[in-house]
Amino acid sequence: MTNSLSMRMNAFLERHFPERRLFLKSESETRFIRLKPGMQVAAIAGVSAVVGWSIIATAILLMDSIGSGNFREQARRDQQVYQERLNALAAERDTRADEALEAQGRFNSALSRISDMQSELLASETRRRELETGIGVIQSTLRRTMNDRDTARKELDGLKVAMAENGGTVGNGGTAISDSTVDFLTTALADTAGERDKVVADAKDALLQADAMAAELALVRDQNDAIFRQLEEAMTVSVAPLDKMFRAAGLNTDSLIAQVRRGYSGQGGPLTPISLSTMGEMPSPDASRANRLLNEMDRLNIYRIAAQKAPFALPVKSSYRFTSGYGYRRDPKTGGRRMHEGVDFAGPVGTPLYATGDGVVVHAGWQSGYGRLVKIRHEFGIETRYAHMSRVNVKVGQRVSRGERIGDMGASGRVTGPHVHYEVRVGGQPVNPMIYIKAATDVF
């Protein structure tokens, strides 16, 4: 069976691929190479395989080139959209910054005015108490004078009755009351009545002054109430966005405030509440409102300090391209998916890079994968990283401030082009830096 199949196969090959000879002639001799049917079939199959492989490889290269072109075009469109969005956010940030400066100016003006009005209110309160004391003294004097007058009148009436009964004399053969004595008493009563009238007039004037002072105090209280309302609205507008910014960044505002309070150093410290002597009484409504405003001002001051310490800024101030976001992405070298723990901003080599918040440099040098890397430790357990730099301008242990230049953009380490890889870590765990950048953009 096997021999029969082999004979048929040989016959088929000899019929379609008859044996051929390839002659090789030289000057001295002639040689030939015998090409059997099997060798011809193998040669044809090898040539066909090479041609097919060439065609397939060419098609794959063409398809990959077309796909790469579409991908690059899409990437350019995405970069343009990102750039337009970032430009819009920057313009909105500048607008919010101008509004914040205007609000701060209005707040300072209102605070100065309320301080003046508070001083006037205290002076008015002092004058009112003095007037009330004077009115009380006048009323006591008036009552005493009127009592003396009534007593003198009763005595005079008694004398007149006694004179009438005794025929102008008092007692059993006593001394007669002369006309001069009666005139003296009449004059004394007239003087007393005059003093009484004067005291009454003074009391009326004092009451009128008290009414005027009461009206003035009412006007001052209305003005104070208007100022308090403006200040309360200004504080609400100023504090609420900052509170929202810190919460959006994943920070606990209560622990943040407590930490900043513990670390006051040359910042002025918490504002001292207003304390007025009330002789054991409850504080006035104005004092309570003023203390609430002072508490909100203190909270605003703490937020201002915390915002300066936390990395609420961009590491690049020059023009740049946003090339990669936070999250899983395709590795261009391995083809697999891996976690991208930061964001990438691309630009020319040598583009200045800046610290995004106050802190201490804890690493400044080469690190595998990152290339030239700077790590800055900030308050509240936050750390920022700036990778692939071409030059580093800071040293380990150096304190830096927000906006201070720490180095230049480059292409060191594992990169495909010049850019800065920017990371934010909280408690050692990476978080999306755009949360901080967007939170700051919405406020400042």
Tab-separated table of C-alpha atoms in Angstrom:
chain	number	residue	atom	x	y	z
A	1	MET	CA	0.000	0.000	0.000
A	2	THR	CA	2.761	2.395	1.000
A	3	ASN	CA	4.894	1.484	-2.028
A	4	SER	CA	1.925	1.973	-4.334
A	5	LEU	CA	1.214	5.455	-2.914
A	6	SER	CA	4.879	6.385	-3.200
A	7	MET	CA	5.017	5.228	-6.818
A	8	ARG	CA	1.936	7.285	-7.667
A	9	MET	CA	3.420	10.360	-6.018
A	10	ASN	CA	6.705	9.962	-7.917
A	11	ALA	CA	4.813	9.505	-11.182
A	12	PHE	CA	2.777	12.678	-10.504
A	13	LEU	CA	5.897	14.693	-9.741
A	14	GLU	CA	7.792	13.354	-12.787
A	15	ARG	CA	4.845	14.218	-15.006
A	16	HIS	CA	4.504	17.827	-13.748
A	17	PHE	CA	8.071	18.450	-12.591
A	18	PRO	CA	10.282	16.329	-14.876
A	19	GLU	CA	13.924	15.948	-13.876
A	20	ARG	CA	16.051	18.830	-15.068
A	21	ARG	CA	19.759	19.372	-15.276
A	22	LEU	CA	21.561	22.605	-14.654
A	23	PHE	CA	24.889	22.663	-16.566
A	24	LEU	CA	27.855	24.579	-15.188
A	25	LYS	CA	30.596	25.009	-17.814
A	26	SER	CA	34.131	26.173	-17.102
A	27	GLU	CA	37.261	26.456	-19.284
A	28	SER	CA	38.453	22.979	-18.515
A	29	GLU	CA	35.332	20.986	-17.806
A	30	THR	CA	31.563	20.899	-17.805
A	31	ARG	CA	29.476	19.902	-14.812
A	32	PHE	CA	25.733	19.647	-14.205
A	33	ILE	CA	23.413	19.680	-11.242
A	34	ARG	CA	20.493	17.279	-11.307
A	35	LEU	CA	17.218	18.837	-10.129
A	36	LYS	CA	14.915	16.042	-9.109
A	37	PRO	CA	11.130	16.607	-8.870
A	38	GLY	CA	11.257	16.682	-5.050
A	39	MET	CA	13.928	19.356	-5.051
A	40	GLN	CA	11.932	21.436	-7.530
A	41	VAL	CA	8.816	21.209	-5.359
A	42	ALA	CA	10.823	22.183	-2.247
A	43	ALA	CA	12.399	25.159	-4.058
A	44	ILE	CA	9.039	26.365	-5.348
A	45	ALA	CA	7.494	26.005	-1.870
A	46	GLY	CA	10.382	27.958	-0.296
A	47	VAL	CA	10.119	30.774	-2.843
A	48	SER	CA	6.337	30.887	-2.370
A	49	ALA	CA	6.742	31.049	1.411
A	50	VAL	CA	9.245	33.900	1.135
A	51	VAL	CA	7.015	35.834	-1.275
A	52	GLY	CA	3.923	35.251	0.917
A	53	TRP	CA	5.777	36.304	4.041
A	54	SER	CA	6.977	39.474	2.274
A	55	ILE	CA	3.439	40.318	1.192
A	56	ILE	CA	2.004	39.748	4.684
A	57	ALA	CA	4.796	41.726	6.409
A	58	THR	CA	4.350	44.623	3.984
A	59	ALA	CA	0.598	44.653	4.622
A	60	ILE	CA	1.127	44.633	8.409
A	61	LEU	CA	3.619	47.508	8.170
A	62	LEU	CA	1.212	49.512	6.014
A	63	MET	CA	-1.692	48.901	8.394
A	64	ASP	CA	0.432	49.801	11.429
A	65	SER	CA	1.637	52.982	9.723
A	66	ILE	CA	-1.933	53.992	8.885
A	67	GLY	CA	-3.093	53.179	12.430
A	68	SER	CA	-0.202	55.108	13.984
A	69	GLY	CA	-1.016	58.121	11.847
A	70	ASN	CA	-4.636	58.060	12.998
A	71	PHE	CA	-3.542	57.607	16.602
A	72	ARG	CA	-1.125	60.546	16.415
A	73	GLU	CA	-3.790	62.696	14.814
A	74	GLN	CA	-6.245	61.776	17.585
A	75	ALA	CA	-3.573	62.459	20.188
A	76	ARG	CA	-2.920	65.888	18.661
A	77	ARG	CA	-6.640	66.662	18.735
A	78	ASP	CA	-6.871	65.543	22.375
A	79	GLN	CA	-3.841	67.668	23.271
A	80	GLN	CA	-5.398	70.680	21.572
A	81	VAL	CA	-8.656	70.169	23.489
A	82	TYR	CA	-6.697	69.828	26.753
A	83	GLN	CA	-4.695	72.955	25.954
A	84	GLU	CA	-7.853	74.960	25.239
A	85	ARG	CA	-9.421	73.678	28.464
A	86	LEU	CA	-6.318	74.576	30.499
A	87	ASN	CA	-6.198	78.041	28.907
A	88	ALA	CA	-9.855	78.549	29.819
A	89	LEU	CA	-9.162	77.381	33.367
A	90	ALA	CA	-6.190	79.749	33.591
A	91	ALA	CA	-8.351	82.677	32.441
A	92	GLU	CA	-11.040	81.733	34.948
A	93	ARG	CA	-8.387	81.436	37.667
A	94	ASP	CA	-7.137	84.964	36.889
A	95	THR	CA	-10.700	86.277	37.024
A	96	ARG	CA	-11.281	84.608	40.393
A	97	ALA	CA	-7.978	86.009	41.658
A	98	ASP	CA	-9.028	89.552	40.690
A	99	GLU	CA	-12.405	89.043	42.360
A	100	ALA	CA	-10.688	87.725	45.486
A	101	LEU	CA	-8.412	90.779	45.616
A	102	GLU	CA	-11.399	93.109	45.233
A	103	ALA	CA	-13.297	91.221	47.937
A	104	GLN	CA	-10.250	91.423	50.207
A	105	GLY	CA	-10.086	95.182	49.669
A	106	ARG	CA	-13.779	95.575	50.442
A	107	PHE	CA	-13.358	93.377	53.495
A	108	ASN	CA	-10.428	95.459	54.820
A	109	SER	CA	-12.375	98.682	54.231
A	110	ALA	CA	-15.453	97.304	55.992
A	111	LEU	CA	-13.326	96.028	58.865
A	112	SER	CA	-11.774	99.477	59.334
A	113	ARG	CA	-15.203	101.070	59.235
A	114	ILE	CA	-16.682	98.667	61.763
A	115	SER	CA	-13.722	99.344	64.054
A	116	ASP	CA	-14.450	103.083	63.900
A	117	MET	CA	-18.167	102.495	64.412
A	118	GLN	CA	-17.416	100.191	67.352
A	119	SER	CA	-15.355	102.959	68.969
A	120	GLU	CA	-18.158	105.468	68.394
A	121	LEU	CA	-20.669	102.988	69.806
A	122	LEU	CA	-18.603	102.543	72.976
A	123	ALA	CA	-18.259	106.320	73.351
A	124	SER	CA	-22.016	106.753	72.807
A	125	GLU	CA	-22.727	104.083	75.401
A	126	THR	CA	-20.480	105.891	77.886
A	127	ARG	CA	-22.227	109.223	77.233
A	128	ARG	CA	-25.633	107.574	77.586
A	129	ARG	CA	-24.699	106.100	80.960
A	130	GLU	CA	-23.357	109.498	82.113
A	131	LEU	CA	-26.596	111.173	81.027
A	132	GLU	CA	-28.678	108.551	82.803
A	133	THR	CA	-26.629	109.135	85.960
A	134	GLY	CA	-27.073	112.932	85.621
A	135	ILE	CA	-30.805	112.557	85.045
A	136	GLY	CA	-31.059	110.406	88.169
A	137	VAL	CA	-29.220	113.037	90.244
A	138	ILE	CA	-31.424	115.802	88.824
A	139	GLN	CA	-34.578	113.862	89.533
A	140	SER	CA	-33.440	113.167	93.134
A	141	THR	CA	-32.653	116.862	93.653
A	142	LEU	CA	-36.004	117.816	92.130
A	143	ARG	CA	-37.899	115.464	94.427
A	144	ARG	CA	-35.992	116.742	97.489
A	145	THR	CA	-36.613	120.394	96.515
A	146	MET	CA	-40.315	119.754	95.934
A	147	ASN	CA	-40.541	118.062	99.341
A	148	ASP	CA	-38.815	121.067	100.940
A	149	ARG	CA	-41.199	123.422	99.157
A	150	ASP	CA	-44.246	121.501	100.342
A	151	THR	CA	-42.882	121.473	103.907
A	152	ALA	CA	-42.246	125.247	103.774
A	153	ARG	CA	-45.770	125.861	102.472
A	154	LYS	CA	-47.284	123.792	105.277
A	155	GLU	CA	-45.222	125.693	107.859
A	156	LEU	CA	-46.291	129.032	106.342
A	157	ASP	CA	-49.924	128.003	106.363
A	158	GLY	CA	-49.540	126.939	109.984
A	159	LEU	CA	-47.999	130.311	110.916
A	160	LYS	CA	-50.761	132.185	109.140
A	161	VAL	CA	-53.391	130.199	111.045
A	162	ALA	CA	-51.585	130.813	114.328
A	163	MET	CA	-51.365	134.570	113.641
A	164	ALA	CA	-55.042	134.729	112.821
A	165	GLU	CA	-55.995	132.971	116.009
A	166	ASN	CA	-53.721	135.064	118.280
A	167	GLY	CA	-54.298	138.395	116.655
A	168	GLY	CA	-50.879	138.606	115.035
A	169	THR	CA	-49.005	136.946	117.953
A	170	VAL	CA	-47.830	133.407	118.595
A	171	GLY	CA	-48.082	131.694	121.975
A	172	ASN	CA	-49.123	133.106	125.374
A	173	GLY	CA	-47.779	136.613	125.122
A	174	GLY	CA	-45.038	135.476	122.695
A	175	THR	CA	-43.188	137.658	120.297
A	176	ALA	CA	-45.196	138.990	117.398
A	177	ILE	CA	-44.185	137.960	113.913
A	178	SER	CA	-43.056	140.968	112.040
A	179	ASP	CA	-43.772	141.688	108.441
A	180	SER	CA	-40.041	141.289	107.702
A	181	THR	CA	-40.187	137.623	108.771
A	182	VAL	CA	-43.126	136.969	106.485
A	183	ASP	CA	-41.307	138.718	103.630
A	184	PHE	CA	-38.219	136.576	104.301
A	185	LEU	CA	-40.227	133.381	104.139
A	186	THR	CA	-42.017	134.541	100.994
A	187	THR	CA	-38.679	135.337	99.331
A	188	ALA	CA	-37.253	131.952	100.353
A	189	LEU	CA	-40.262	130.184	98.899
A	190	ALA	CA	-39.959	132.179	95.679
A	191	ASP	CA	-36.261	131.260	95.418
A	192	THR	CA	-37.093	127.620	96.033
A	193	ALA	CA	-39.783	127.723	93.355
A	194	GLY	CA	-37.277	129.291	90.948
A	195	GLU	CA	-34.727	126.599	91.669
A	196	ARG	CA	-37.431	124.029	91.217
A	197	ASP	CA	-38.396	125.477	87.829
A	198	LYS	CA	-34.721	125.553	86.828
A	199	VAL	CA	-34.265	121.934	87.871
A	200	VAL	CA	-37.401	120.962	85.929
A	201	ALA	CA	-36.095	122.774	82.840
A	202	ASP	CA	-32.702	121.093	83.218
A	203	ALA	CA	-34.446	117.740	83.568
A	204	LYS	CA	-36.443	118.394	80.386
A	205	ASP	CA	-33.250	119.335	78.541
A	206	ALA	CA	-31.564	116.182	79.831
A	207	LEU	CA	-34.522	114.076	78.667
A	208	LEU	CA	-34.359	115.696	75.218
A	209	GLN	CA	-30.622	114.993	75.059
A	210	ALA	CA	-31.265	111.410	76.143
A	211	ASP	CA	-33.880	111.026	73.371
A	212	ALA	CA	-31.406	112.430	70.844
A	213	MET	CA	-28.731	110.060	72.096
A	214	ALA	CA	-31.186	107.161	71.893
A	215	ALA	CA	-31.980	108.075	68.270
A	216	GLU	CA	-28.265	108.346	67.526
A	217	LEU	CA	-27.653	104.973	69.143
A	218	ALA	CA	-30.461	103.439	67.074
A	219	LEU	CA	-28.889	104.877	63.909
A	220	VAL	CA	-25.473	103.550	64.916
A	221	ARG	CA	-26.959	100.114	65.606
A	222	ASP	CA	-28.648	100.102	62.188
A	223	GLN	CA	-25.351	101.051	60.556
A	224	ASN	CA	-23.533	98.377	62.558
A	225	ASP	CA	-26.117	95.798	61.532
A	226	ALA	CA	-25.634	96.703	57.845
A	227	ILE	CA	-21.855	96.485	58.230
A	228	PHE	CA	-22.128	93.150	60.039
A	229	ARG	CA	-24.331	91.772	57.255
A	230	GLN	CA	-21.849	92.882	54.590
A	231	LEU	CA	-18.966	91.346	56.526
A	232	GLU	CA	-20.850	88.098	57.107
A	233	GLU	CA	-21.673	87.833	53.392
A	234	ALA	CA	-18.052	88.608	52.482
A	235	MET	CA	-16.759	85.967	54.888
A	236	THR	CA	-19.206	83.397	53.514
A	237	VAL	CA	-18.088	84.135	49.951
A	238	SER	CA	-14.405	83.970	50.972
A	239	VAL	CA	-14.381	80.934	53.282
A	240	ALA	CA	-16.798	78.594	51.480
A	241	PRO	CA	-14.695	78.172	48.269
A	242	LEU	CA	-11.543	77.515	50.305
A	243	ASP	CA	-13.363	74.956	52.430
A	244	LYS	CA	-14.629	73.298	49.245
A	245	MET	CA	-11.109	73.339	47.759
A	246	PHE	CA	-9.554	71.487	50.703
A	247	ARG	CA	-12.393	68.962	50.853
A	248	ALA	CA	-12.063	68.339	47.085
A	249	ALA	CA	-8.358	67.646	47.649
A	250	GLY	CA	-9.285	64.948	50.183
A	251	LEU	CA	-8.064	66.861	53.253
A	252	ASN	CA	-9.905	66.866	56.592
A	253	THR	CA	-10.509	70.554	57.285
A	254	ASP	CA	-10.826	70.137	61.070
A	255	SER	CA	-7.493	68.339	61.459
A	256	LEU	CA	-5.926	70.744	58.956
A	257	ILE	CA	-7.021	73.773	61.009
A	258	ALA	CA	-5.800	72.148	64.230
A	259	GLN	CA	-2.403	71.407	62.655
A	260	VAL	CA	-1.989	74.962	61.342
A	261	ARG	CA	-2.946	76.385	64.762
A	262	ARG	CA	-0.241	74.273	66.387
A	263	GLY	CA	2.340	75.485	63.879
A	264	TYR	CA	1.821	79.267	64.035
A	265	SER	CA	5.221	80.912	63.500
A	266	GLY	CA	5.345	84.622	62.767
A	267	GLN	CA	1.915	84.509	61.146
A	268	GLY	CA	0.101	86.581	63.791
A	269	GLY	CA	-1.655	83.722	65.570
A	270	PRO	CA	-5.390	83.328	66.022
A	271	LEU	CA	-7.449	86.485	66.269
A	272	THR	CA	-8.411	87.402	69.847
A	273	PRO	CA	-12.179	87.584	70.497
A	274	ILE	CA	-13.711	90.885	71.644
A	275	SER	CA	-14.150	90.996	75.427
A	276	LEU	CA	-16.228	93.842	76.919
A	277	SER	CA	-17.030	94.249	80.608
A	278	THR	CA	-20.696	93.349	81.086
A	279	MET	CA	-20.688	93.118	84.923
A	280	GLY	CA	-21.793	89.490	84.841
A	281	GLU	CA	-24.355	89.968	82.039
A	282	MET	CA	-24.487	88.008	78.780
A	283	PRO	CA	-22.465	89.488	75.861
A	284	SER	CA	-24.366	91.884	73.641
A	285	PRO	CA	-25.620	90.670	70.217
A	286	ASP	CA	-23.093	92.943	68.481
A	287	ALA	CA	-20.223	91.490	70.516
A	288	SER	CA	-21.393	87.961	69.695
A	289	ARG	CA	-21.636	88.762	65.986
A	290	ALA	CA	-18.213	90.411	66.057
A	291	ASN	CA	-16.722	87.338	67.741
A	292	ARG	CA	-18.297	85.075	65.120
A	293	LEU	CA	-16.776	87.254	62.405
A	294	LEU	CA	-13.391	87.093	64.120
A	295	ASN	CA	-13.664	83.299	64.201
A	296	GLU	CA	-14.438	83.239	60.468
A	297	MET	CA	-11.540	85.644	59.817
A	298	ASP	CA	-9.271	83.345	61.796
A	299	ARG	CA	-10.512	80.377	59.744
A	300	LEU	CA	-9.857	82.338	56.537
A	301	ASN	CA	-6.349	83.202	57.737
A	302	ILE	CA	-5.667	79.534	58.544
A	303	TYR	CA	-6.935	78.457	55.119
A	304	ARG	CA	-4.651	81.072	53.530
A	305	ILE	CA	-1.648	79.659	55.389
A	306	ALA	CA	-2.624	76.066	54.562
A	307	ALA	CA	-3.193	76.892	50.884
A	308	GLN	CA	0.330	78.341	50.734
A	309	LYS	CA	1.809	75.201	52.278
A	310	ALA	CA	-0.168	72.663	50.200
A	311	PRO	CA	0.726	72.059	46.501
A	312	PHE	CA	-2.150	73.941	44.874
A	313	ALA	CA	-0.331	75.056	41.707
A	314	LEU	CA	1.115	73.920	38.371
A	315	PRO	CA	4.788	72.935	38.142
A	316	VAL	CA	5.080	74.598	34.707
A	317	LYS	CA	4.440	78.272	34.025
A	318	SER	CA	5.619	78.357	30.378
A	319	SER	CA	3.651	76.946	27.447
A	320	TYR	CA	3.282	73.159	27.581
A	321	ARG	CA	1.263	70.213	26.280
A	322	PHE	CA	-0.730	67.914	28.535
A	323	THR	CA	0.388	64.503	27.221
A	324	SER	CA	-0.743	61.924	29.773
A	325	GLY	CA	-3.204	61.774	32.645
A	326	TYR	CA	-3.426	59.854	35.900
A	327	GLY	CA	-4.524	56.193	35.792
A	328	TYR	CA	-3.950	53.012	33.830
A	329	ARG	CA	-2.474	53.368	30.350
A	330	ARG	CA	-0.762	51.301	27.630
A	331	ASP	CA	2.995	50.906	28.008
A	332	PRO	CA	4.531	51.912	24.617
A	333	LYS	CA	7.489	49.533	25.126
A	334	THR	CA	5.900	46.405	26.583
A	335	GLY	CA	2.425	46.831	25.096
A	336	GLY	CA	0.789	45.976	28.449
A	337	ARG	CA	-1.239	48.161	30.799
A	338	ARG	CA	0.352	49.777	33.831
A	339	MET	CA	-0.586	52.406	36.419
A	340	HIS	CA	0.535	55.943	35.615
A	341	GLU	CA	0.799	57.528	39.059
A	342	GLY	CA	1.015	61.142	37.921
A	343	VAL	CA	0.425	63.523	35.023
A	344	ASP	CA	2.803	64.532	32.208
A	345	PHE	CA	3.405	68.042	30.890
A	346	ALA	CA	5.572	68.163	27.753
A	347	GLY	CA	7.703	71.054	26.561
A	348	PRO	CA	11.183	71.912	25.287
A	349	VAL	CA	14.250	70.713	27.171
A	350	GLY	CA	15.245	73.389	29.694
A	351	THR	CA	11.707	74.609	30.427
A	352	PRO	CA	11.769	75.926	34.053
A	353	LEU	CA	10.031	73.808	36.703
A	354	TYR	CA	8.700	75.293	39.946
A	355	ALA	CA	7.711	73.979	43.369
A	356	THR	CA	3.928	73.810	43.705
A	357	GLY	CA	3.960	74.506	47.465
A	358	ASP	CA	6.155	75.276	50.460
A	359	GLY	CA	8.155	72.302	51.694
A	360	VAL	CA	11.501	70.562	52.259
A	361	VAL	CA	13.490	68.737	49.560
A	362	VAL	CA	13.897	65.081	50.603
A	363	HIS	CA	15.409	63.743	47.343
A	364	ALA	CA	17.353	65.467	44.575
A	365	GLY	CA	19.147	63.115	42.198
A	366	TRP	CA	18.891	60.072	39.956
A	367	GLN	CA	16.330	57.323	40.524
A	368	SER	CA	15.707	54.334	38.269
A	369	GLY	CA	12.855	54.947	35.859
A	370	TYR	CA	12.352	58.542	37.041
A	371	GLY	CA	15.707	59.831	35.834
A	372	ARG	CA	16.686	63.057	37.598
A	373	LEU	CA	14.035	63.339	40.320
A	374	VAL	CA	13.138	65.926	42.988
A	375	LYS	CA	10.883	65.013	45.916
A	376	ILE	CA	9.438	67.728	48.171
A	377	ARG	CA	7.733	66.971	51.500
A	378	HIS	CA	4.913	69.399	52.310
A	379	GLU	CA	2.655	69.850	55.326
A	380	PHE	CA	-0.339	67.584	56.023
A	381	GLY	CA	1.513	64.415	54.885
A	382	ILE	CA	1.724	65.517	51.220
A	383	GLU	CA	4.689	64.820	48.922
A	384	THR	CA	5.251	66.000	45.328
A	385	ARG	CA	7.587	64.476	42.737
A	386	TYR	CA	9.119	66.052	39.617
A	387	ALA	CA	10.743	63.459	37.300
A	388	HIS	CA	12.786	63.261	34.054
A	389	MET	CA	14.508	66.600	34.714
A	390	SER	CA	17.540	67.739	32.716
A	391	ARG	CA	18.955	69.783	35.590
A	392	VAL	CA	18.306	69.935	39.353
A	393	ASN	CA	18.731	73.278	41.176
A	394	VAL	CA	18.004	72.195	44.779
A	395	LYS	CA	19.642	70.007	47.418
A	396	VAL	CA	18.339	67.572	50.006
A	397	GLY	CA	17.261	69.403	53.180
A	398	GLN	CA	16.693	72.713	51.397
A	399	ARG	CA	13.456	74.568	52.168
A	400	VAL	CA	11.605	75.825	49.101
A	401	SER	CA	8.608	78.076	48.614
A	402	ARG	CA	5.774	77.893	46.133
A	403	GLY	CA	6.897	79.280	42.782
A	404	GLU	CA	10.609	78.718	43.517
A	405	ARG	CA	12.524	77.250	40.564
A	406	ILE	CA	13.756	73.723	41.379
A	407	GLY	CA	15.170	72.665	37.998
A	408	ASP	CA	14.563	72.253	34.264
A	409	MET	CA	12.448	69.922	32.140
A	410	GLY	CA	14.302	67.128	30.358
A	411	ALA	CA	14.176	63.563	29.052
A	412	SER	CA	16.207	61.626	31.613
A	413	GLY	CA	15.165	58.161	32.714
A	414	ARG	CA	12.547	55.999	31.010
A	415	VAL	CA	10.865	58.420	28.589
A	416	THR	CA	9.881	58.790	24.948
A	417	GLY	CA	10.413	62.555	24.822
A	418	PRO	CA	11.121	65.647	26.964
A	419	HIS	CA	8.473	66.247	29.634
A	420	VAL	CA	7.972	66.471	33.402
A	421	HIS	CA	6.221	63.648	35.235
A	422	TYR	CA	4.431	65.270	38.196
A	423	GLU	CA	3.106	63.230	41.132
A	424	VAL	CA	1.219	64.063	44.338
A	425	ARG	CA	1.240	61.554	47.196
A	426	VAL	CA	-0.758	61.748	50.430
A	427	GLY	CA	0.408	59.480	53.218
A	428	GLY	CA	2.700	57.715	50.727
A	429	GLN	CA	-0.177	56.815	48.359
A	430	PRO	CA	-0.439	58.425	44.883
A	431	VAL	CA	-3.472	60.612	44.161
A	432	ASN	CA	-4.561	62.378	41.010
A	433	PRO	CA	-2.621	65.695	40.841
A	434	MET	CA	-5.399	67.228	38.741
A	435	ILE	CA	-7.607	67.209	41.868
A	436	TYR	CA	-5.253	69.746	43.464
A	437	ILE	CA	-4.676	71.691	40.245
A	438	LYS	CA	-8.398	71.933	39.460
A	439	ALA	CA	-9.312	72.727	43.080
A	440	ALA	CA	-6.880	75.654	43.084
A	441	THR	CA	-8.047	76.781	39.635
A	442	ASP	CA	-11.668	76.934	40.847
A	443	VAL	CA	-10.693	79.235	43.751
A	444	PHE	CA	-7.633	81.344	42.914
